[in-house]
mmCIF file of C-alpha atoms in Angstrom:
data_model
loop_
_atom_site.group_PDB
_atom_site.id
_atom_site.type_symbol
_atom_site.label_atom_id
_atom_site.label_comp_id
_atom_site.label_asym_id
_atom_site.label_seq_id
_atom_site.Cartn_x
_atom_site.Cartn_y
_atom_site.Cartn_z
ATOM 1 C CA MET A 15 0.000 0.000 0.000
ATOM 2 C CA SER A 16 1.303 3.418 -0.973
ATOM 3 C CA GLY A 17 -0.834 5.252 1.555
ATOM 4 C CA LYS A 18 -2.568 7.141 -1.219
ATOM 5 C CA PRO A 19 -6.374 6.969 -1.482
ATOM 6 C CA ARG A 20 -7.415 4.346 -4.030
ATOM 7 C CA LEU A 21 -10.446 5.063 -6.196
ATOM 8 C CA THR A 22 -12.414 2.303 -7.932
ATOM 9 C CA TYR A 23 -14.806 3.314 -10.711
ATOM 10 C CA CYS A 24 -15.101 3.392 -14.498
ATOM 11 C CA ASN A 25 -12.520 5.366 -16.478
ATOM 12 C CA GLY A 26 -14.772 8.403 -16.751
ATOM 13 C CA ARG A 27 -16.470 11.107 -14.737
ATOM 14 C CA GLY A 28 -19.734 9.842 -13.325
ATOM 15 C CA ARG A 29 -20.174 9.935 -9.570
ATOM 16 C CA MET A 30 -16.432 9.671 -8.941
ATOM 17 C CA GLU A 31 -15.474 12.956 -10.591
ATOM 18 C CA PRO A 32 -16.456 15.160 -7.605
ATOM 19 C CA VAL A 33 -14.206 12.945 -5.465
ATOM 20 C CA ARG A 34 -11.298 13.427 -7.866
ATOM 21 C CA TRP A 35 -11.932 17.172 -7.849
ATOM 22 C CA LEU A 36 -12.002 17.408 -4.055
ATOM 23 C CA LEU A 37 -8.866 15.329 -3.525
ATOM 24 C CA ALA A 38 -7.039 17.290 -6.227
ATOM 25 C CA ALA A 39 -8.152 20.618 -4.748
ATOM 26 C CA ALA A 40 -6.823 19.473 -1.370
ATOM 27 C CA GLY A 41 -3.493 18.639 -3.007
ATOM 28 C CA VAL A 42 -3.866 14.896 -2.369
ATOM 29 C CA GLU A 43 -2.466 12.396 -4.853
ATOM 30 C CA PHE A 44 -4.507 9.248 -5.430
ATOM 31 C CA GLU A 45 -4.475 5.981 -7.335
ATOM 32 C CA GLU A 46 -7.243 4.648 -9.558
ATOM 33 C CA ASN A 47 -8.554 1.201 -10.333
ATOM 34 C CA PHE A 48 -10.768 1.236 -13.421
ATOM 35 C CA LEU A 49 -13.666 -1.156 -13.882
ATOM 36 C CA GLU A 50 -13.943 -2.381 -17.463
ATOM 37 C CA THR A 51 -16.133 -5.485 -17.220
ATOM 38 C CA ARG A 52 -19.275 -6.665 -15.468
ATOM 39 C CA GLU A 53 -17.214 -9.497 -13.977
ATOM 40 C CA GLN A 54 -14.904 -7.069 -12.150
ATOM 41 C CA TYR A 55 -17.914 -5.328 -10.630
ATOM 42 C CA GLU A 56 -19.573 -8.596 -9.611
ATOM 43 C CA LYS A 57 -16.339 -9.771 -7.972
ATOM 44 C CA LEU A 58 -16.291 -6.656 -5.767
ATOM 45 C CA ILE A 59 -19.840 -7.467 -4.693
ATOM 46 C CA LYS A 60 -19.019 -11.157 -4.106
ATOM 47 C CA ASP A 61 -15.962 -10.204 -2.041
ATOM 48 C CA GLY A 62 -18.133 -8.019 0.197
ATOM 49 C CA VAL A 63 -16.204 -4.858 -0.670
ATOM 50 C CA LEU A 64 -19.231 -2.784 -1.673
ATOM 51 C CA MET A 65 -21.541 -2.155 1.280
ATOM 52 C CA PHE A 66 -24.588 -1.413 -0.895
ATOM 53 C CA GLN A 67 -23.343 -3.173 -4.038
ATOM 54 C CA GLN A 68 -22.552 0.213 -5.608
ATOM 55 C CA VAL A 69 -19.537 2.230 -6.650
ATOM 56 C CA PRO A 70 -17.821 4.716 -6.238
ATOM 57 C CA LEU A 71 -15.474 2.924 -3.867
ATOM 58 C CA VAL A 72 -12.715 4.882 -2.135
ATOM 59 C CA GLU A 73 -10.154 3.140 0.058
ATOM 60 C CA ILE A 74 -8.771 5.700 2.479
ATOM 61 C CA ASP A 75 -7.382 5.594 6.036
ATOM 62 C CA GLY A 76 -8.028 1.864 6.292
ATOM 63 C CA MET A 77 -11.692 2.212 5.264
ATOM 64 C CA LYS A 78 -13.522 1.024 2.186
ATOM 65 C CA MET A 79 -15.908 3.911 1.700
ATOM 66 C CA VAL A 80 -18.987 3.929 -0.534
ATOM 67 C CA GLN A 81 -21.780 6.456 -1.124
ATOM 68 C CA THR A 82 -20.529 9.614 -2.820
ATOM 69 C CA ARG A 83 -21.859 12.038 -0.229
ATOM 70 C CA ALA A 84 -20.215 10.169 2.661
ATOM 71 C CA ILE A 85 -16.913 10.001 0.785
ATOM 72 C CA LEU A 86 -16.949 13.712 -0.015
ATOM 73 C CA SER A 87 -17.917 14.692 3.544
ATOM 74 C CA TYR A 88 -15.035 12.663 4.939
ATOM 75 C CA ILE A 89 -12.491 14.146 2.549
ATOM 76 C CA ALA A 90 -13.767 17.692 3.140
ATOM 77 C CA GLY A 91 -13.501 17.235 6.906
ATOM 78 C CA LYS A 92 -10.117 15.548 6.770
ATOM 79 C CA TYR A 93 -8.542 18.299 4.681
ATOM 80 C CA ASN A 94 -10.153 21.283 6.428
ATOM 81 C CA LEU A 95 -12.523 22.132 3.577
ATOM 82 C CA TYR A 96 -15.720 21.871 5.636
ATOM 83 C CA GLY A 97 -16.041 25.188 7.487
ATOM 84 C CA LYS A 98 -15.024 26.230 10.986
ATOM 85 C CA ASP A 99 -18.284 25.450 12.825
ATOM 86 C CA LEU A 100 -21.709 23.840 12.466
ATOM 87 C CA LYS A 101 -23.275 26.914 10.852
ATOM 88 C CA GLU A 102 -20.636 27.087 8.143
ATOM 89 C CA ARG A 103 -20.930 23.349 7.615
ATOM 90 C CA ALA A 104 -24.701 23.685 7.208
ATOM 91 C CA LEU A 105 -24.208 26.390 4.573
ATOM 92 C CA ILE A 106 -21.658 24.271 2.739
ATOM 93 C CA ASP A 107 -24.068 21.312 2.865
ATOM 94 C CA MET A 108 -26.900 23.387 1.398
ATOM 95 C CA TYR A 109 -24.736 24.755 -1.400
ATOM 96 C CA VAL A 110 -23.314 21.325 -2.182
ATOM 97 C CA GLU A 111 -26.762 19.701 -2.258
ATOM 98 C CA GLY A 112 -28.012 22.358 -4.674
ATOM 99 C CA ILE A 113 -25.025 21.933 -6.970
ATOM 100 C CA THR A 114 -25.428 18.153 -6.791
ATOM 101 C CA ASP A 115 -29.024 18.475 -8.032
ATOM 102 C CA LEU A 116 -27.752 20.367 -11.077
ATOM 103 C CA MET A 117 -24.874 17.941 -11.600
ATOM 104 C CA GLN A 118 -27.289 15.017 -11.564
ATOM 105 C CA MET A 119 -28.865 16.408 -14.737
ATOM 106 C CA ILE A 120 -25.434 16.768 -16.320
ATOM 107 C CA LEU A 121 -24.496 13.269 -15.178
ATOM 108 C CA MET A 122 -27.497 11.734 -16.940
ATOM 109 C CA PHE A 123 -27.306 13.871 -20.089
ATOM 110 C CA PRO A 124 -24.899 11.591 -22.046
ATOM 111 C CA PHE A 125 -27.364 8.718 -21.544
ATOM 112 C CA SER A 126 -30.244 10.644 -23.140
ATOM 113 C CA PRO A 127 -31.699 9.128 -26.307
ATOM 114 C CA PRO A 128 -30.828 11.220 -29.386
ATOM 115 C CA GLU A 129 -34.363 12.566 -29.741
ATOM 116 C CA ALA A 130 -34.317 13.889 -26.155
ATOM 117 C CA LYS A 131 -30.880 15.519 -26.090
ATOM 118 C CA GLU A 132 -31.958 18.976 -27.222
ATOM 119 C CA LYS A 133 -34.836 19.072 -24.748
ATOM 120 C CA ASN A 134 -32.618 17.852 -21.898
ATOM 121 C CA LEU A 135 -29.943 20.410 -22.744
ATOM 122 C CA ASP A 136 -32.574 23.149 -22.616
ATOM 123 C CA SER A 137 -33.613 21.862 -19.181
ATOM 124 C CA ILE A 138 -30.025 22.032 -17.921
ATOM 125 C CA LYS A 139 -29.682 25.595 -19.198
ATOM 126 C CA GLU A 140 -33.005 26.587 -17.625
ATOM 127 C CA ARG A 141 -32.121 25.109 -14.230
ATOM 128 C CA ALA A 142 -28.584 26.512 -14.260
ATOM 129 C CA THR A 143 -29.526 30.060 -15.211
ATOM 130 C CA LYS A 144 -32.842 30.390 -13.366
ATOM 131 C CA ARG A 145 -32.493 28.274 -10.234
ATOM 132 C CA TYR A 146 -28.901 27.466 -9.274
ATOM 133 C CA PHE A 147 -26.383 29.992 -10.620
ATOM 134 C CA PRO A 148 -28.455 33.016 -9.457
ATOM 135 C CA VAL A 149 -28.081 31.770 -5.864
ATOM 136 C CA PHE A 150 -24.300 31.800 -6.011
ATOM 137 C CA GLU A 151 -24.161 35.044 -7.962
ATOM 138 C CA LYS A 152 -26.190 36.679 -5.184
ATOM 139 C CA VAL A 153 -24.094 35.162 -2.383
ATOM 140 C CA LEU A 154 -20.816 36.355 -3.887
ATOM 141 C CA LYS A 155 -22.207 39.813 -4.623
ATOM 142 C CA GLN A 156 -23.704 40.302 -1.149
ATOM 143 C CA HIS A 157 -20.684 39.357 0.921
ATOM 144 C CA GLY A 158 -18.078 40.582 -1.551
ATOM 145 C CA GLN A 159 -15.639 37.801 -0.676
ATOM 146 C CA ASP A 160 -13.637 35.424 -2.829
ATOM 147 C CA PHE A 161 -15.215 32.225 -1.491
ATOM 148 C CA LEU A 162 -18.756 31.060 -0.797
ATOM 149 C CA VAL A 163 -18.484 30.411 2.958
ATOM 150 C CA GLY A 164 -16.464 32.155 5.662
ATOM 151 C CA ASN A 165 -14.119 33.772 3.135
ATOM 152 C CA LYS A 166 -12.185 30.510 3.108
ATOM 153 C CA PHE A 167 -11.758 27.904 0.378
ATOM 154 C CA SER A 168 -14.179 25.020 0.978
ATOM 155 C CA TRP A 169 -15.836 21.966 -0.513
ATOM 156 C CA ALA A 170 -18.653 24.220 -1.785
ATOM 157 C CA ASP A 171 -16.210 26.212 -3.929
ATOM 158 C CA VAL A 172 -14.810 23.019 -5.428
ATOM 159 C CA GLN A 173 -18.270 21.703 -6.283
ATOM 160 C CA LEU A 174 -19.268 25.008 -7.853
ATOM 161 C CA ILE A 175 -16.241 25.380 -10.128
ATOM 162 C CA GLU A 176 -16.698 21.767 -11.250
ATOM 163 C CA ALA A 177 -20.353 22.464 -12.075
ATOM 164 C CA ILE A 178 -19.605 25.724 -13.899
ATOM 165 C CA LEU A 179 -17.046 24.068 -16.155
ATOM 166 C CA ALA A 180 -19.281 21.037 -16.773
ATOM 167 C CA VAL A 181 -22.220 23.214 -17.824
ATOM 168 C CA GLU A 182 -19.983 25.415 -19.987
ATOM 169 C CA GLU A 183 -18.840 22.371 -21.951
ATOM 170 C CA ASN A 184 -22.395 22.009 -23.242
ATOM 171 C CA ILE A 185 -23.537 25.651 -23.014
ATOM 172 C CA PRO A 186 -20.490 27.930 -23.504
ATOM 173 C CA VAL A 187 -22.337 31.213 -22.836
ATOM 174 C CA VAL A 188 -24.080 30.084 -19.646
ATOM 175 C CA LEU A 189 -22.222 32.627 -17.455
ATOM 176 C CA LEU A 190 -22.982 35.584 -19.733
ATOM 177 C CA GLU A 191 -25.294 37.241 -17.202
ATOM 178 C CA PHE A 192 -23.308 36.246 -14.091
ATOM 179 C CA PRO A 193 -20.281 38.549 -13.645
ATOM 180 C CA GLN A 194 -19.613 37.374 -10.093
ATOM 181 C CA LEU A 195 -19.460 33.771 -11.244
ATOM 182 C CA GLN A 196 -17.204 34.721 -14.146
ATOM 183 C CA ALA A 197 -14.757 36.257 -11.662
ATOM 184 C CA PHE A 198 -15.164 33.257 -9.330
ATOM 185 C CA LYS A 199 -14.351 30.886 -12.194
ATOM 186 C CA THR A 200 -11.162 32.828 -12.962
ATOM 187 C CA ARG A 201 -10.082 32.873 -9.301
ATOM 188 C CA MET A 202 -10.728 29.183 -8.745
ATOM 189 C CA SER A 203 -9.089 28.138 -12.014
ATOM 190 C CA ASN A 204 -5.914 29.935 -10.968
ATOM 191 C CA MET A 205 -5.634 28.341 -7.516
ATOM 192 C CA PRO A 206 -2.479 26.188 -7.716
ATOM 193 C CA THR A 207 -4.074 22.814 -6.929
ATOM 194 C CA ILE A 208 -7.043 23.393 -9.229
ATOM 195 C CA LYS A 209 -4.892 24.867 -11.984
ATOM 196 C CA LYS A 210 -2.804 21.686 -11.857
ATOM 197 C CA PHE A 211 -5.945 19.520 -12.047
ATOM 198 C CA LEU A 212 -7.114 21.430 -15.140
ATOM 199 C CA GLN A 213 -3.888 20.758 -17.037
ATOM 200 C CA PRO A 214 -3.628 18.027 -19.700
ATOM 201 C CA GLY A 215 -2.470 14.740 -18.243
ATOM 202 C CA SER A 216 -4.120 15.233 -14.854
ATOM 203 C CA PRO A 217 -6.545 12.660 -13.374
ATOM 204 C CA ARG A 218 -9.475 14.852 -14.471
ATOM 205 C CA LYS A 219 -11.615 12.893 -16.889
ATOM 206 C CA PRO A 220 -12.782 14.201 -20.286
ATOM 207 C CA PRO A 221 -16.457 14.777 -21.112
ATOM 208 C CA PRO A 222 -18.339 11.485 -21.449
ATOM 209 C CA ASP A 223 -18.347 10.041 -24.954
ATOM 210 C CA GLU A 224 -20.145 7.103 -26.573
ATOM 211 C CA ARG A 225 -17.476 4.660 -25.434
ATOM 212 C CA TYR A 226 -17.902 5.719 -21.810
ATOM 213 C CA VAL A 227 -21.694 5.371 -22.053
ATOM 214 C CA GLU A 228 -21.327 1.894 -23.569
ATOM 215 C CA THR A 229 -18.897 0.831 -20.823
ATOM 216 C CA VAL A 230 -21.181 2.039 -18.032
ATOM 217 C CA LEU A 231 -24.196 0.266 -19.513
ATOM 218 C CA LYS A 232 -22.197 -2.920 -20.032
ATOM 219 C CA ILE A 233 -20.982 -3.007 -16.423
ATOM 220 C CA PHE A 234 -24.010 -1.819 -14.473
ATOM 221 C CA LYS A 235 -27.140 -2.436 -16.523
ATOM 222 C CA LYS A 236 -28.707 -5.833 -15.934
#
């Protein structure tokens, strides 16, 4: 064992990408084990490694952790990205849950049938620009600080920059009416650990393509 966290998932974004983002933002190196076949997945279940028979799986500090939210909460707490008190943690939780709702739409978008893609993309744009991004634009404008909570870099900031970039990949002009978020994106993208994660060759995964969709369906769809 190298002591580095070990991540087990498909070789793509999915529900593991927020984990990669958070570890990278914390400056933590990690190893990855990529699932490529249904048999590999079934062996994990047979071996009792997956508590609820689901991935992501993250092996860290002697634990085999599942459930994305639990994994992210642990990493955020471990690396001091989870606020200074219960009130800040509650704010971070609310922001993260909101961003996760938006990211769920983005997560499922590559699996849309061709005839539904345009409609689903319109839904993502509508939710991003009318429901979610206005919240963070207002927060940043009202407190005039660089970060969302307590003027300190947190899990919420990591989730938000990930979401902004993911939406922009499909809707390049989505931040047109959000100057605070434009500035936030620039600040976050220039933070050393995030800047490194955004460089070619980093563990950050590319946008899902047809091969990724096929692999996911082959492994997980009964």
